[in-house]
Short mmCIF file of C-alpha atoms in Angstrom, two decimals:
data_model
loop_
_atom_site.label_atom_id
_atom_site.label_comp_id
_atom_site.label_asym_id
_atom_site.label_seq_id
_atom_site.Cartn_x
_atom_site.Cartn_y
_atom_site.Cartn_z
CA MET A 30 11.59 4.73 -1.71
CA SER A 31 9.97 6.39 1.59
CA PRO A 32 10.15 3.72 4.66
CA THR A 33 7.61 2.53 6.81
CA VAL A 34 7.83 3.81 10.32
CA SER A 35 7.20 2.06 13.17
CA ILE A 36 3.51 2.19 14.94
CA GLU A 37 4.80 3.85 18.14
CA ARG A 38 6.35 6.94 15.43
CA TRP A 39 2.63 7.05 13.53
CA ARG A 40 0.85 7.40 16.94
CA THR A 41 3.98 10.25 17.84
CA ALA A 42 2.68 11.91 14.75
CA GLN A 43 -0.81 11.52 15.09
CA SER A 44 -0.77 12.86 19.01
CA ALA A 45 1.14 15.79 17.56
CA GLU A 46 -1.66 16.04 14.83
CA LEU A 47 -4.46 16.02 17.31
CA GLY A 48 -2.98 18.42 19.54
CA PHE A 49 -2.28 21.01 16.76
CA TRP A 50 -6.20 20.92 15.73
CA LYS A 51 -7.03 21.46 19.00
CA ASN A 52 -4.35 24.00 19.99
CA MET A 53 -4.14 26.05 17.13
CA GLU A 54 -4.29 29.67 16.51
CA PHE A 55 -7.07 31.32 14.80
CA HIS A 56 -4.69 32.62 12.11
CA GLU A 57 -3.11 29.10 11.74
CA LEU A 58 -7.15 27.78 10.87
CA VAL A 59 -7.31 30.48 8.56
CA ARG A 60 -4.05 29.76 6.98
CA ALA A 61 -4.72 26.39 6.56
CA CYS A 62 -7.62 27.50 4.62
CA ALA A 63 -6.20 29.84 1.76
CA GLU A 64 -3.51 27.36 1.81
CA LYS A 65 -6.11 24.64 0.13
CA ALA A 66 -7.62 27.34 -2.15
CA GLU A 67 -3.66 28.25 -2.79
CA PHE A 68 -3.40 24.56 -4.18
CA TRP A 69 -5.86 24.81 -6.49
CA SER A 70 -4.78 27.76 -8.28
CA GLN A 71 -2.08 26.07 -9.52
CA ILE A 72 -3.64 23.81 -11.93
CA GLU A 73 -6.36 24.74 -14.29
CA PRO A 74 -9.91 25.46 -14.00
CA GLU A 75 -10.41 22.98 -16.88
CA ARG A 76 -8.74 20.14 -15.22
CA ILE A 77 -10.41 20.84 -12.12
CA THR A 78 -13.45 20.27 -13.55
CA ASP A 79 -12.37 16.86 -15.40
CA LEU A 80 -11.55 15.79 -11.55
CA LEU A 81 -14.09 16.76 -9.61
CA ALA A 82 -17.73 17.83 -11.28
CA GLY A 83 -19.87 15.08 -11.09
CA LYS A 84 -17.21 12.61 -10.18
CA ASP A 85 -17.17 10.12 -7.12
CA VAL A 86 -13.86 11.64 -4.88
CA LEU A 87 -12.23 10.14 -1.92
CA GLU A 88 -9.75 11.99 -0.08
CA ILE A 89 -7.25 10.50 2.23
CA GLY A 90 -6.48 12.36 5.26
CA CYS A 91 -8.68 15.44 5.42
CA GLY A 92 -8.13 16.08 8.92
CA PRO A 93 -10.18 16.15 11.96
CA LEU A 94 -12.24 18.98 11.32
CA GLY A 95 -13.67 17.25 8.00
CA VAL A 96 -12.90 20.24 5.92
CA SER A 97 -12.02 18.76 2.68
CA VAL A 98 -9.32 20.74 -0.10
CA VAL A 99 -12.30 19.49 -1.85
CA SER A 100 -14.22 22.30 -0.50
CA PHE A 101 -12.09 25.19 -2.07
CA SER A 102 -11.83 24.07 -5.26
CA GLY A 103 -14.83 25.70 -6.32
CA PHE A 104 -16.78 22.14 -6.61
CA GLY A 105 -17.57 21.42 -3.25
CA SER A 106 -21.08 20.71 -4.17
CA ALA A 107 -20.73 19.45 -7.54
CA THR A 108 -19.16 16.52 -6.56
CA ARG A 109 -21.49 13.05 -7.04
CA ARG A 110 -19.78 11.77 -3.95
CA LEU A 111 -17.24 12.75 -1.87
CA VAL A 112 -15.89 10.58 0.95
CA LYS A 113 -13.20 11.99 3.48
CA ALA A 114 -11.42 9.22 5.22
CA ASP A 115 -9.04 10.66 8.48
CA PRO A 116 -7.34 8.75 10.90
CA LEU A 117 -8.39 11.03 13.67
CA PRO A 118 -11.89 11.00 15.32
CA ALA A 119 -13.79 13.68 13.93
CA LEU A 120 -13.50 17.09 15.55
CA SER A 121 -15.34 19.98 15.73
CA VAL A 122 -14.18 23.36 15.11
CA HIS A 123 -16.22 24.59 18.60
CA GLU A 124 -13.57 22.05 20.26
CA THR A 125 -10.96 23.92 19.02
CA ARG A 126 -8.77 26.98 20.73
CA PRO A 127 -9.58 29.32 17.75
CA ALA A 128 -13.62 28.94 18.64
CA ARG A 129 -12.87 30.92 22.01
CA GLU A 130 -12.71 34.05 20.00
CA ALA A 131 -16.51 34.67 19.90
CA TRP A 132 -16.52 37.55 17.12
CA GLY A 133 -15.18 34.59 14.64
CA ALA A 134 -18.75 33.03 15.07
CA ARG A 135 -19.91 33.45 11.36
CA PHE A 136 -16.48 31.84 10.45
CA PHE A 137 -16.69 28.90 12.21
CA GLU A 138 -20.35 28.43 11.23
CA TRP A 139 -18.45 28.08 7.79
CA ILE A 140 -16.19 26.06 8.79
CA GLU A 141 -18.92 23.48 10.16
CA GLU A 142 -20.92 23.96 6.84
CA LEU A 143 -17.95 23.07 5.25
CA ALA A 144 -17.33 20.03 7.74
CA ARG A 145 -20.74 18.47 6.47
CA GLN A 146 -20.02 18.37 3.11
CA GLY A 147 -19.45 14.63 2.06
CA GLU A 148 -19.21 11.60 4.20
CA TYR A 149 -16.49 11.53 7.42
CA VAL A 150 -15.15 7.92 7.75
CA HIS A 151 -12.73 7.52 11.01
CA VAL A 152 -9.95 5.34 9.11
CA ALA A 153 -6.17 5.30 8.34
CA GLY A 154 -5.28 5.71 4.67
CA GLU A 155 -3.00 2.26 5.38
CA ASP A 156 -6.56 0.64 6.33
CA LEU A 157 -8.70 1.49 3.25
CA THR A 158 -10.11 -1.20 1.65
CA PHE A 159 -12.17 0.62 -0.81
CA GLU A 160 -12.09 -1.33 -4.35
CA SER A 161 -12.47 0.85 -8.05
CA CYS A 162 -15.09 2.43 -6.79
CA PHE A 163 -14.20 6.42 -7.42
CA ASP A 164 -13.26 8.20 -10.24
CA THR A 165 -10.72 10.60 -8.11
CA VAL A 166 -8.72 9.96 -5.12
CA ILE A 167 -7.27 13.17 -3.27
CA THR A 168 -4.49 13.04 -1.09
CA TYR A 169 -3.47 16.55 0.09
CA ASN A 170 -1.10 17.36 2.74
CA VAL A 171 -1.49 13.89 4.19
CA LEU A 172 2.02 11.41 2.95
CA ASP A 173 4.80 13.39 4.90
CA HIS A 174 2.47 12.45 8.11
CA VAL A 175 1.82 8.82 7.83
CA ARG A 176 2.98 5.61 8.46
CA ALA A 177 3.28 4.18 5.18
CA PRO A 178 3.39 6.63 2.08
CA VAL A 179 3.75 3.86 -0.69
CA THR A 180 0.87 1.32 0.77
CA ILE A 181 -1.29 4.60 0.99
CA LEU A 182 -0.80 5.26 -2.71
CA GLU A 183 -1.36 1.84 -3.74
CA ASN A 184 -4.76 1.87 -1.41
CA ALA A 185 -5.33 5.09 -3.22
CA LYS A 186 -4.91 3.14 -6.69
CA ARG A 187 -6.87 0.19 -5.96
CA ALA A 188 -9.86 2.70 -4.76
CA LEU A 189 -9.90 3.81 -8.28
CA ARG A 190 -11.86 2.92 -11.44
CA PRO A 191 -10.13 2.46 -14.41
CA GLY A 192 -8.46 5.65 -15.93
CA GLY A 193 -9.14 7.53 -12.20
CA SER A 194 -7.45 10.03 -11.56
CA LEU A 195 -5.10 10.59 -8.25
CA VAL A 196 -4.02 14.43 -7.00
CA VAL A 197 -1.28 14.37 -4.69
CA GLY A 198 -0.34 17.77 -2.63
CA VAL A 199 2.06 17.16 -0.05
CA ASP A 200 5.34 19.43 0.99
CA CYS A 201 8.27 19.01 -0.83
CA LEU A 202 11.81 19.89 0.16
CA SER A 203 14.91 21.09 -1.82
CA THR A 204 17.88 18.74 -1.66
CA VAL A 205 19.71 21.20 0.95
CA GLY A 206 16.55 21.35 2.65
CA ARG A 207 15.75 17.67 3.39
CA LEU A 208 19.21 17.48 4.26
CA ARG A 209 19.31 20.21 6.96
CA PHE A 210 15.86 19.15 8.29
CA GLU A 211 16.86 15.27 8.54
CA TRP A 212 20.54 16.17 9.79
CA ILE A 213 19.90 19.32 11.97
CA THR A 214 16.30 19.87 12.51
CA ARG A 215 15.49 16.31 13.95
CA ARG A 216 18.12 16.31 16.24
CA LEU A 217 17.71 20.69 17.51
CA HIS A 218 13.95 20.67 17.49
CA ARG A 219 12.94 16.53 18.81
CA GLY A 220 9.58 16.88 20.46
CA THR A 221 8.31 20.07 18.60
CA ILE A 222 5.37 19.56 16.27
CA LEU A 223 7.39 20.27 13.17
CA VAL A 224 9.47 17.01 13.99
CA ASP A 225 6.66 14.76 15.54
CA ALA A 226 4.49 15.30 13.22
CA HIS A 227 6.73 14.77 10.17
CA PRO A 228 7.58 11.18 9.99
CA HIS A 229 8.73 11.88 6.73
CA THR A 230 10.68 14.27 4.18
CA PHE A 231 10.34 14.14 0.45
CA ARG A 232 11.92 15.91 -2.86
CA PRO A 233 9.59 15.95 -5.68
CA ARG A 234 11.28 13.37 -7.41
CA ASP A 235 10.81 11.21 -4.49
CA VAL A 236 7.02 11.87 -4.71
CA ILE A 237 7.20 11.16 -8.49
CA ALA A 238 8.69 7.93 -7.68
CA MET A 239 6.74 6.51 -4.83
CA ILE A 240 3.84 7.33 -7.17
CA GLU A 241 5.09 5.16 -10.12
CA HIS A 242 6.15 2.53 -7.76
CA ALA A 243 2.25 2.29 -6.75
CA GLY A 244 1.58 1.49 -10.17
CA LEU A 245 0.12 5.00 -11.34
CA ARG A 246 1.06 6.65 -14.46
CA LEU A 247 2.01 10.52 -13.54
CA LYS A 248 0.20 12.92 -15.66
CA ALA A 249 1.07 16.00 -14.99
CA VAL A 250 3.21 18.03 -12.12
CA HIS A 251 2.33 21.65 -11.50
CA GLY A 252 4.45 23.85 -8.89
CA LEU A 253 7.59 22.69 -9.38
CA PRO A 254 10.73 24.92 -8.79
CA GLY A 255 13.18 25.51 -10.67
CA PRO A 256 16.57 23.63 -10.80
CA LEU A 257 18.24 26.46 -8.44
CA ALA A 258 15.39 26.53 -6.14
CA GLY A 259 15.24 22.66 -6.20
CA PHE A 260 18.72 22.43 -4.76
CA ALA A 261 18.68 25.27 -2.18
CA GLY A 262 15.27 26.90 -2.30
CA ARG A 263 12.13 26.98 0.19
CA HIS A 264 9.74 24.08 0.67
CA VAL A 265 7.05 23.87 -2.43
CA ARG A 266 3.54 21.73 -2.13
CA PRO A 267 3.18 20.57 -5.64
CA ALA A 268 0.15 19.04 -7.45
CA PHE A 269 1.27 15.63 -8.87
CA ILE A 270 -1.66 14.60 -11.17
CA ALA A 271 -1.66 10.76 -12.14
CA VAL A 272 -3.66 8.25 -13.50
CA ARG A 273 -4.78 4.78 -12.93
#
């Protein structure tokens, strides 16, 4: 089970996150968008429809730009309600480094349009107090950046109505990859965003264990690597789907 890190360690991670969003390169912003679309490509279209269309949706950890992963599902405007929570204050794309590229003006307008979808709530996932008011809760590329992953999953469960669904997307390492990160990367690359922004690392089975510990029932996992890749392969970002 992933431990809770200190407030000081979490603040270091949040500072690294804010620094990334403000100072990222143009290609990194494009890649962040492409990865959100790629995430949904792992899931059957019919299941995405069931999760989002006409539903009340909460996204925990949307990033300070306020661009929801839901916007890349094909149902950004089809949800009944979309609430986006993040511990960082909202940041306009025009306050970021890529916005210096005048030739990308139309792209930045599109990002701002996506940011306006739904309601942005400035709050950490560990401090959410929603009670049984959402059909679907999503946390994408979040759990390895936070203070208390299990607390966030427990808050996600509490926010769901009975029978509601949780969708988790998080970077997962192989067994060898996780050992390498924890014992080598954390030492050799201390002080870099790679280490500072990631207080936690997971294997797929760690994520499943946290979901079940939070009292949710795992329904499906999409994008899991095979046994060999799971032992010594590259990192992946599976889609874990659970129900309350």
